Coordinates of C-alpha atoms in Angstrom, one line a residue:
Chain A
M1 CA 0.0 0.0 0.0
K2 CA 2.8 2.4 1.0
A3 CA 4.8 1.4 -2.2
S4 CA 1.8 2.1 -4.4
R5 CA 1.2 5.5 -2.8
E6 CA 4.9 6.4 -3.3
R7 CA 4.6 5.4 -7.0
L8 CA 1.5 7.6 -7.3
V9 CA 3.3 10.6 -5.8
R10 CA 6.3 10.1 -8.1
L11 CA 3.9 9.9 -11.1
L12 CA 2.2 13.1 -10.1
C13 CA 5.6 14.9 -9.8
V14 CA 6.5 13.7 -13.3
L15 CA 3.3 15.0 -14.7
V16 CA 3.4 18.3 -12.9
G17 CA 7.0 18.7 -14.3
V18 CA 5.8 18.0 -17.8
V19 CA 3.0 20.6 -17.5
L20 CA 5.4 23.2 -16.2
L21 CA 7.8 22.5 -19.1
L22 CA 4.9 23.0 -21.5
A23 CA 4.0 26.3 -19.9
V24 CA 6.4 28.3 -22.2
D25 CA 5.5 32.0 -22.3
A26 CA 5.1 32.6 -26.0
S27 CA 4.6 36.3 -26.2
A28 CA 4.8 36.5 -30.0
Q29 CA 1.4 37.1 -31.6
S30 CA 0.0 34.0 -33.3
E31 CA -1.5 33.9 -36.8
L32 CA -5.0 33.4 -35.3
E33 CA -4.6 36.6 -33.2
K34 CA -3.4 38.6 -36.1
A35 CA -6.3 37.3 -38.2
I36 CA -8.7 38.4 -35.4
R37 CA -7.1 41.9 -35.3
Q38 CA -8.3 42.5 -38.9
Y39 CA -11.9 42.5 -37.7
N40 CA -14.1 45.1 -36.1
S41 CA -16.5 44.2 -33.3
S42 CA -19.5 43.2 -35.4
A43 CA -17.5 41.1 -37.9
V44 CA -15.4 39.3 -35.3
T45 CA -18.5 38.2 -33.4
G46 CA -19.6 35.9 -36.3
Y47 CA -16.1 34.8 -37.2
I48 CA -15.2 33.6 -33.7
Q49 CA -18.6 32.7 -32.2
P50 CA -18.1 28.9 -32.9
I51 CA -14.9 29.0 -30.8
A52 CA -16.9 30.5 -27.9
D53 CA -19.5 27.7 -28.3
L54 CA -17.0 24.9 -28.6
F55 CA -14.5 26.1 -26.0
G56 CA -17.4 26.7 -23.6
A57 CA -18.7 23.1 -24.0
N58 CA -15.2 21.6 -23.8
M59 CA -14.1 23.4 -20.7
H60 CA -17.0 22.1 -18.7
A61 CA -16.5 18.5 -19.8
G62 CA -14.8 15.6 -18.0
Y63 CA -15.0 16.9 -14.5
Y64 CA -16.3 13.6 -13.1
H65 CA -16.4 9.9 -14.1
S66 CA -18.0 8.6 -10.9
A67 CA -20.4 10.0 -8.3
Y68 CA -18.8 8.1 -5.5
I69 CA -17.0 10.2 -3.0
P70 CA -15.8 8.7 0.3
P71 CA -17.3 10.2 3.4
S72 CA -13.9 10.7 5.0
G73 CA -10.2 9.9 4.7
F74 CA -7.5 11.1 2.4
S75 CA -8.0 10.3 -1.2
L76 CA -6.1 11.5 -4.3
G77 CA -6.8 11.0 -7.9
F78 CA -5.1 12.3 -11.1
D79 CA -6.8 12.3 -14.5
I80 CA -5.8 13.3 -18.0
I81 CA -8.9 14.3 -19.8
A82 CA -9.3 14.8 -23.5
M83 CA -12.5 16.5 -24.9
G84 CA -13.8 17.1 -28.4
A85 CA -16.8 19.2 -29.4
I86 CA -18.5 18.5 -32.7
V87 CA -18.1 21.2 -35.3
T88 CA -21.4 21.4 -37.3
D89 CA -21.8 22.7 -40.8
E90 CA -23.7 25.6 -39.5
Q91 CA -20.7 26.7 -37.5
K92 CA -18.5 26.9 -40.7
S93 CA -20.1 30.0 -42.2
Y94 CA -21.9 33.1 -41.0
L95 CA -23.6 36.2 -42.3
A96 CA -21.0 39.0 -42.1
D97 CA -21.6 42.7 -42.2
A98 CA -19.9 44.4 -45.2
P99 CA -18.4 47.8 -44.5
T100 CA -21.0 50.5 -43.9
G101 CA -22.6 51.6 -47.2
F102 CA -21.3 48.6 -49.2
A103 CA -23.9 46.9 -51.4
P104 CA -24.7 44.1 -50.5
S105 CA -24.6 45.1 -46.8
Q106 CA -24.2 41.4 -45.7
F107 CA -22.6 38.4 -47.2
K108 CA -22.1 34.7 -46.2
T109 CA -18.4 33.9 -45.5
A110 CA -16.2 31.5 -43.5
T111 CA -16.0 31.4 -39.8
V112 CA -12.8 30.4 -38.1
F113 CA -13.9 26.8 -38.8
G114 CA -14.9 27.5 -42.4
E115 CA -13.1 27.1 -45.8
K116 CA -12.5 30.0 -48.1
G117 CA -13.5 33.5 -47.3
T118 CA -16.0 35.1 -49.7
T119 CA -15.2 38.0 -52.0
I120 CA -18.0 40.4 -52.8
Q121 CA -18.1 43.1 -55.5
H122 CA -20.0 46.4 -55.0
A123 CA -23.3 46.2 -56.7
T124 CA -23.1 49.6 -58.4
V125 CA -19.5 50.9 -58.2
P126 CA -17.2 48.8 -60.5
G127 CA -13.8 47.8 -59.1
L128 CA -14.7 47.8 -55.4
E129 CA -14.3 44.5 -53.6
Y130 CA -14.3 43.3 -50.0
K131 CA -13.4 39.9 -48.6
G132 CA -13.6 37.9 -45.4
S133 CA -10.7 35.8 -44.1
D134 CA -10.5 32.1 -44.7
G135 CA -11.1 29.7 -41.9
V136 CA -8.2 28.7 -39.7
F137 CA -9.3 25.2 -38.5
N138 CA -10.1 22.3 -40.7
T139 CA -11.7 19.9 -38.4
S140 CA -15.0 18.2 -37.5
I141 CA -14.0 17.9 -33.8
F142 CA -12.5 20.7 -31.8
P143 CA -10.2 19.2 -29.2
L144 CA -8.9 20.2 -25.8
A145 CA -6.9 18.2 -23.2
V146 CA -6.3 19.0 -19.6
P147 CA -4.9 17.2 -16.5
Q148 CA -6.9 17.4 -13.3
L149 CA -6.4 16.5 -9.7
R150 CA -9.1 15.3 -7.3
I151 CA -8.4 15.7 -3.5
G152 CA -10.7 14.5 -0.7
S153 CA -12.4 13.8 1.3
L154 CA -13.9 16.0 4.0
Y155 CA -17.4 15.2 5.0
G156 CA -18.0 13.6 1.6
T157 CA -16.6 16.5 -0.3
E158 CA -13.7 16.6 -2.7
A159 CA -11.9 19.4 -4.6
V160 CA -11.2 19.2 -8.3
I161 CA -8.4 21.3 -9.7
R162 CA -7.3 21.4 -13.3
F163 CA -4.6 23.4 -15.0
I164 CA -2.7 23.3 -18.2
A165 CA -0.6 25.8 -20.1
L166 CA 0.3 24.9 -23.7
P167 CA 2.8 26.8 -25.9
S168 CA 1.7 28.2 -29.2
M169 CA 1.2 25.4 -31.8
G170 CA 1.3 24.9 -35.5
E171 CA 4.3 27.2 -36.0
D172 CA 2.6 30.0 -34.1
K173 CA -0.7 29.7 -36.0
I174 CA -2.5 28.9 -32.7
P175 CA -1.6 31.0 -29.7
E176 CA -0.6 29.7 -26.3
I177 CA -3.4 28.4 -24.2
K178 CA -3.8 28.4 -20.5
L179 CA -6.7 26.8 -18.7
W180 CA -7.5 26.4 -15.0
G181 CA -10.5 25.2 -13.3
L182 CA -11.6 24.8 -9.7
G183 CA -14.5 23.0 -8.3
A184 CA -16.0 20.9 -5.6
R185 CA -18.3 17.8 -5.4
H186 CA -20.3 16.7 -2.4
S187 CA -21.7 13.3 -1.9
I188 CA -25.5 13.2 -1.5
S189 CA -25.8 9.4 -1.3
Q190 CA -23.9 9.4 2.0
Y191 CA -27.1 10.7 3.5
I192 CA -29.2 8.0 1.9
P193 CA -27.9 4.7 3.4
E194 CA -29.9 2.4 1.1
S195 CA -29.3 4.4 -2.1
P196 CA -28.7 2.0 -5.0
L197 CA -26.7 4.7 -6.7
D198 CA -23.9 7.0 -5.7
I199 CA -25.2 10.6 -6.1
A200 CA -23.2 13.8 -5.9
V201 CA -23.7 17.5 -6.6
S202 CA -21.0 19.7 -8.0
G203 CA -20.0 23.2 -8.9
F204 CA -17.0 24.1 -11.2
Y205 CA -15.5 27.3 -12.4
S206 CA -13.2 27.4 -15.4
N207 CA -11.0 30.1 -16.9
F208 CA -9.4 29.8 -20.3
N209 CA -6.9 32.2 -21.9
V210 CA -6.0 31.9 -25.6
G211 CA -3.1 34.2 -26.4
D212 CA -3.4 37.8 -25.4
L213 CA -6.8 38.5 -27.1
I214 CA -9.2 35.8 -25.9
T215 CA -10.4 35.1 -22.3
A216 CA -13.1 32.6 -21.6
K217 CA -14.7 31.8 -18.2
G218 CA -17.6 29.7 -17.2
L219 CA -19.6 28.1 -14.4
S220 CA -21.2 24.7 -14.2
L221 CA -23.6 23.4 -11.5
G222 CA -24.8 19.9 -11.7
V223 CA -25.9 16.6 -10.2
Q224 CA -24.5 13.2 -11.1
A225 CA -25.1 9.6 -10.3
S226 CA -23.1 6.4 -10.9
K227 CA -23.4 2.7 -10.4
S228 CA -20.4 0.4 -10.0
I229 CA -20.7 -3.1 -11.3
K230 CA -17.5 -5.0 -10.6
I231 CA -14.9 -3.3 -12.8
L232 CA -17.5 -1.4 -14.7
M233 CA -18.7 2.1 -13.8
L234 CA -21.8 3.6 -15.4
Y235 CA -22.3 7.3 -14.7
G236 CA -24.3 10.2 -15.9
G237 CA -25.5 13.6 -14.9
M238 CA -27.2 16.8 -15.7
S239 CA -25.8 20.3 -15.3
W240 CA -26.6 23.9 -15.9
E241 CA -23.7 25.9 -17.3
N242 CA -22.7 29.2 -18.8
S243 CA -19.6 30.4 -20.5
T244 CA -18.5 33.8 -21.8
M245 CA -15.6 34.5 -24.1
N246 CA -14.2 38.0 -24.1
L247 CA -12.2 39.4 -27.0
A248 CA -10.2 42.5 -26.3
Y249 CA -7.8 44.0 -28.8
K250 CA -7.0 47.0 -31.0
S251 CA -8.4 46.3 -34.5
T252 CA -6.5 47.3 -37.7
D253 CA -9.9 48.0 -39.3
P254 CA -9.8 51.8 -39.9
T255 CA -13.6 51.9 -39.5
A256 CA -13.5 50.2 -36.1
A257 CA -14.0 51.9 -32.8
A258 CA -10.9 51.1 -30.9
P259 CA -10.3 49.3 -28.7
I260 CA -12.6 46.3 -29.4
D261 CA -14.0 44.7 -26.3
V262 CA -16.8 42.1 -27.0
D263 CA -18.3 39.3 -25.0
L264 CA -19.5 36.2 -26.7
D265 CA -21.8 33.8 -24.8
G266 CA -21.3 30.1 -25.3
A267 CA -24.3 28.3 -26.7
N268 CA -24.4 25.5 -24.1
K269 CA -26.7 26.2 -21.2
F270 CA -27.7 22.7 -20.2
R271 CA -25.8 19.4 -20.4
A272 CA -26.8 15.8 -20.1
T273 CA -24.0 13.3 -19.7
V274 CA -23.8 9.6 -20.0
G275 CA -20.6 7.7 -19.6
V276 CA -18.9 4.4 -18.9
G277 CA -15.6 3.6 -17.2
I278 CA -13.5 0.7 -16.3
S279 CA -11.6 0.5 -13.0
L280 CA -8.5 -1.7 -12.6
G281 CA -7.1 -0.9 -9.1
I282 CA -5.7 2.6 -9.2
F283 CA -5.9 2.7 -13.0
K284 CA -9.1 3.9 -14.6
V285 CA -10.2 4.6 -18.2
F286 CA -13.5 6.3 -19.0
A287 CA -15.4 8.0 -21.7
D288 CA -18.7 10.0 -21.9
A289 CA -21.0 11.8 -24.3
N290 CA -22.4 15.2 -23.5
F291 CA -25.6 16.5 -25.1
G292 CA -26.8 20.0 -25.2
S293 CA -26.7 22.8 -27.7
V294 CA -23.2 21.6 -28.4
T295 CA -22.5 17.9 -28.5
N296 CA -19.2 16.9 -27.2
Y297 CA -17.3 13.9 -26.0
S298 CA -14.7 13.4 -23.3
G299 CA -12.6 10.6 -22.1
G300 CA -9.4 9.9 -20.4
I301 CA -7.3 7.9 -18.0
G302 CA -7.2 8.3 -14.3
F303 CA -4.9 7.2 -11.4
G304 CA -5.8 7.0 -7.8
R305 CA -9.1 6.7 -6.1
Chain B
M1 CA 8.6 3.3 -15.6
K2 CA 6.6 2.0 -18.5
T3 CA 3.6 3.9 -17.1
N4 CA 5.6 7.1 -16.9
V5 CA 6.7 6.8 -20.5
L6 CA 3.1 6.1 -21.6
L7 CA 1.9 9.2 -19.8
L8 CA 4.6 11.4 -21.2
L9 CA 3.7 10.2 -24.7
L10 CA 0.0 10.8 -24.0
I11 CA 0.6 14.4 -22.7
G12 CA 2.7 15.1 -25.8
L13 CA 0.1 13.8 -28.1
L14 CA -2.7 15.9 -26.4
A15 CA -0.5 19.0 -26.4
T16 CA 0.0 18.8 -30.2
T17 CA -3.5 17.7 -31.1
G18 CA -4.5 21.3 -31.9
S19 CA -1.8 21.8 -34.6
T20 CA -2.9 18.9 -36.8
C21 CA -6.2 20.5 -37.8
I22 CA -5.0 23.9 -39.1
N23 CA -5.7 24.9 -42.7
D24 CA -2.5 25.0 -44.6
G25 CA -2.1 28.2 -46.6
F26 CA -5.2 30.0 -45.4
L27 CA -5.7 33.6 -46.5
V28 CA -6.1 36.4 -44.0
A29 CA -7.9 39.5 -45.4
V30 CA -5.5 42.1 -43.9
N31 CA -6.7 45.8 -43.7
L32 CA -4.5 48.2 -45.6
P33 CA -5.5 51.7 -44.9
I34 CA -3.9 54.3 -47.1
K35 CA -4.3 57.6 -45.3
A36 CA -3.1 61.2 -45.4
T37 CA -4.0 63.9 -42.9
F38 CA -3.6 67.5 -44.4
N39 CA -3.2 69.9 -41.5
I40 CA -4.4 73.4 -42.3
N41 CA -2.4 76.3 -40.9
A42 CA -4.2 78.8 -38.7
G43 CA -4.2 82.4 -39.9
P44 CA -5.4 84.6 -42.8
N45 CA -4.4 82.3 -45.6
L46 CA -7.5 80.3 -46.7
A47 CA -5.6 78.1 -49.2
F48 CA -4.0 74.9 -48.2
S49 CA -2.0 72.1 -49.8
G50 CA 0.1 69.1 -48.8
S51 CA 1.7 65.9 -50.1
Y52 CA 2.5 62.7 -48.2
N53 CA 4.4 59.6 -49.2
V54 CA 2.7 56.5 -47.8
K55 CA 4.9 53.4 -47.8
L56 CA 2.3 50.6 -48.1
A57 CA 4.6 48.1 -46.4
D58 CA 4.4 50.2 -43.2
Q59 CA 0.6 49.9 -43.0
I60 CA 0.4 46.2 -42.3
D61 CA 2.1 43.6 -40.1
G62 CA 5.6 43.0 -41.5
S63 CA 5.2 39.2 -41.3
Y64 CA 2.6 39.3 -44.1
L65 CA 4.7 41.1 -46.7
E66 CA 6.3 38.1 -48.3
N67 CA 3.0 36.3 -48.8
I68 CA 0.6 38.7 -50.4
K69 CA -1.6 37.0 -52.9
N70 CA -4.2 39.6 -53.8
A71 CA -5.0 43.2 -53.2
R72 CA -8.2 45.2 -53.5
F73 CA -9.9 48.4 -52.3
Y74 CA -13.4 49.0 -51.1
D75 CA -13.8 52.7 -50.3
V76 CA -12.5 56.2 -50.5
R77 CA -13.4 58.5 -47.7
V78 CA -13.0 62.2 -46.9
S79 CA -13.4 63.6 -43.4
T80 CA -12.4 66.7 -41.4
T81 CA -11.4 67.5 -37.8
G82 CA -11.8 70.8 -36.0
T83 CA -14.6 73.4 -36.2
Y84 CA -14.9 75.8 -39.1
N85 CA -18.0 77.8 -40.0
G86 CA -17.5 77.8 -43.8
T87 CA -17.0 75.6 -46.8
V88 CA -14.2 73.7 -48.3
Y89 CA -13.1 73.1 -51.9
V90 CA -10.4 70.5 -52.3
V91 CA -8.9 68.2 -54.9
G92 CA -7.3 65.0 -53.6
N93 CA -4.8 63.1 -55.8
I94 CA -3.0 59.9 -55.8
D95 CA 0.4 60.0 -57.6
G96 CA -0.7 63.2 -59.2
K97 CA -3.9 61.7 -60.6
Q98 CA -7.2 63.2 -59.5
L99 CA -9.0 60.9 -57.1
V100 CA -11.6 62.9 -55.2
T101 CA -13.0 66.4 -55.4
V102 CA -15.0 68.3 -52.8
K103 CA -16.7 71.4 -54.3
N104 CA -17.5 74.1 -51.8
Q105 CA -19.3 71.8 -49.3
P106 CA -19.9 72.7 -45.6
W107 CA -16.8 71.8 -43.6
S108 CA -19.0 70.5 -40.8
S109 CA -20.6 67.9 -43.1
F110 CA -17.3 66.0 -43.1
A111 CA -17.2 65.6 -39.3
T112 CA -18.8 62.2 -40.3
P113 CA -16.6 60.6 -43.0
Q114 CA -18.1 61.0 -46.4
S115 CA -17.6 57.8 -48.4
L116 CA -17.7 56.5 -51.9
I117 CA -19.6 53.3 -51.0
A118 CA -22.2 55.1 -49.0
G119 CA -22.9 57.2 -52.1
S120 CA -22.1 60.5 -50.6
K121 CA -23.2 63.4 -52.8
L122 CA -20.6 65.7 -51.1
I123 CA -17.6 64.1 -52.9
E124 CA -16.9 63.3 -56.5
I125 CA -14.7 60.4 -57.3
D126 CA -12.6 60.3 -60.5
S127 CA -12.1 57.0 -62.3
V128 CA -8.6 58.0 -63.3
G129 CA -7.7 58.1 -59.6
L130 CA -9.5 54.8 -58.9
N131 CA -7.6 53.1 -61.7
Q132 CA -4.4 54.4 -60.2
V133 CA -5.3 52.9 -56.8
G134 CA -5.8 49.6 -58.5
K135 CA -2.5 49.9 -60.3
R136 CA -0.6 50.7 -57.1
L137 CA -2.2 47.8 -55.2
A138 CA -1.0 45.5 -58.0
D139 CA 2.4 47.0 -57.6
F140 CA 2.3 46.4 -53.8
K141 CA 1.4 42.7 -54.5
A142 CA 4.4 42.4 -56.8
A143 CA 6.9 44.5 -54.8
P144 CA 5.6 45.1 -51.2
Q145 CA 8.7 46.8 -49.9
A146 CA 9.1 49.2 -52.8
T147 CA 5.6 50.6 -53.2
V148 CA 5.1 54.1 -52.1
V149 CA 1.9 56.0 -52.9
V150 CA 1.9 59.8 -53.0
L151 CA -1.3 61.4 -51.6
S152 CA -1.6 65.1 -52.2
A153 CA -4.3 67.7 -51.8
N154 CA -4.9 71.3 -52.9
G155 CA -7.8 73.3 -51.5
T156 CA -9.4 76.5 -50.3
L157 CA -11.6 77.4 -47.4
S158 CA -14.2 80.1 -47.6
G159 CA -16.7 81.7 -45.2
Q160 CA -14.6 82.3 -42.1
S161 CA -11.4 84.2 -41.8
P162 CA -8.9 83.9 -40.2
V163 CA -8.7 80.1 -40.2
P164 CA -8.9 78.8 -36.6
S165 CA -6.3 76.4 -35.4
G166 CA -6.7 72.6 -35.2
L167 CA -8.2 72.0 -38.7
A168 CA -7.3 69.0 -40.8
L169 CA -8.7 67.2 -43.8
V170 CA -8.2 63.5 -44.1
V171 CA -8.3 61.4 -47.3
E172 CA -8.4 57.6 -46.9
I173 CA -8.4 54.8 -49.3
L174 CA -9.6 51.6 -47.6
A175 CA -8.0 48.5 -49.0
Q176 CA -7.3 44.9 -48.2
V177 CA -4.6 42.4 -49.1
D178 CA -4.9 38.6 -48.8
A179 CA -1.9 37.3 -46.9
E180 CA -1.2 33.6 -47.1
V181 CA -0.4 31.9 -43.8
K182 CA 1.5 28.7 -44.5

C-alpha cells in the first residue's frame, strides 16, 4: 500500500513537471490573433462565435467519471482528460456585415472553422471588392486536453483542480493556451444509506486564456449519479452551465472603434452526460458523451481513487 | 517506468493535437489603410495644400509582406477634424492623378466621414484616380517593400477668416490584401 502511494506521488511529480515544461510563455502574436485583429467588433463576433460555443462546451467536460466520494479519509486522484466538441456545418459560415454603405450590406463567409472567405463586389461601383478571411481550422471535432487533480475527502466533499498551459502550436498559428478550473463535489448518497446509486452535486469554475486576445470563463452546476458493477462504472448527470468569451484587442480596421471589447456567450446552457468507465485498481479509463446545444465527448485515463 | 513513458507520450500527443487541424495556406484578409492627414495652418491664408508619401509596407504587419496573394480596395473617404464655419473646396490626388473632389461643401458635413460606397453626394470620385489605386495595389502585391503612394491635396476654405487652429482634412483609401499563412 505504501509502495503504491509512493509510486503515485512520483507519477504526479513527473506529470506536474511536464505541465510546467509546457508552460512556455510565447509572447509573439499568433496567426490566429493577427487574423482576429483585422476584424471590427461586429465582424469578429460571427467569425469567432463557434470557438466560444465549442470552448465553452469543452471546458466544462470531464470533471467527473463517478459520483462516488468517500465520506472521509485522504484520497487522491489524477486524471488526464481529452475533450472534443463536434463542429457542425452551421458553424463553418456566418452572415457577415460588409463595410457600412457597401452593397450588398451582408454576405455569407467562412467562420474560423470554415473554408475559403467570400469575396464580394460592390453592386453599383465597379472595381470595389471586399473579402472575409479564410477559416483557420479544418476539423470536425474541436479538441482540448487537460490534467486534473481530485483531492478529498472532507465530509464527503472533494476538490477538483485542473490546469494546463500549452505553448503556441502549428508554427505559431494557434496562440498559447492556459486553462485552469476549480470545483467541488459533495456526496449526497452518504445521507441515503440504502441508495442503490452514488449521487453527488457539483460546482465548477473554469477560466481559459487563448493568447493575449481571448479570455473565456464559465460556471457549471450539476448533479451526477453512478453505479459500480465489478470493474465497470456507469455514470451520468445533468448540469446547468454558462460560458462567456471576451475578446479585447485593437483592430486594424480603420472603421473600427478602438479598442474592441466584446463578450460572446457560449451556446451550451444545459448538459446531459452519459458515460462508462473501467476501474482496474488505481488505474481507470473512462469516456462519456455530453448532449446540449453543443454535442461533445470526453474521455481519459485516471490514477488513484 | 513504462507507465511514466506512456503518460509522457499521451501528454505530448494531447498537447500537439491542436496543430494537426489547421488549414495550410489559409488567407487572412488584412486591412490596408492608405491615409493622409492634411493639416491646415491657422491664420489669414485660406488656401492649403500638402503631399505625403505613404509606404504601403508600413501599413500592415511585416510578417505578411512576403506572402501577399491579392490586393483590392473597397472605399475612398474624406473627413475633417476641427470646427470651421464655412465651406471647403479640395482636390485630392494619388500619384498626381485626380482621385476625389469636394466642391464648396460645408466643412462641418465632413465631421462624419463621407464615403464612396455610402454614395455621398458631397464628394466626386474620379475614375482616373480609382484606376491608379488599383494599379498601385497591384504594384504592392508584386513588390511590397518598394511601393510608395503619394497622396496630395490642394484646397481652399471660404466663409470664415482667419482660419482657426486645429483644422485638418483626411483622405483615406480603404484597401485589403490577402496574406497567405503557410
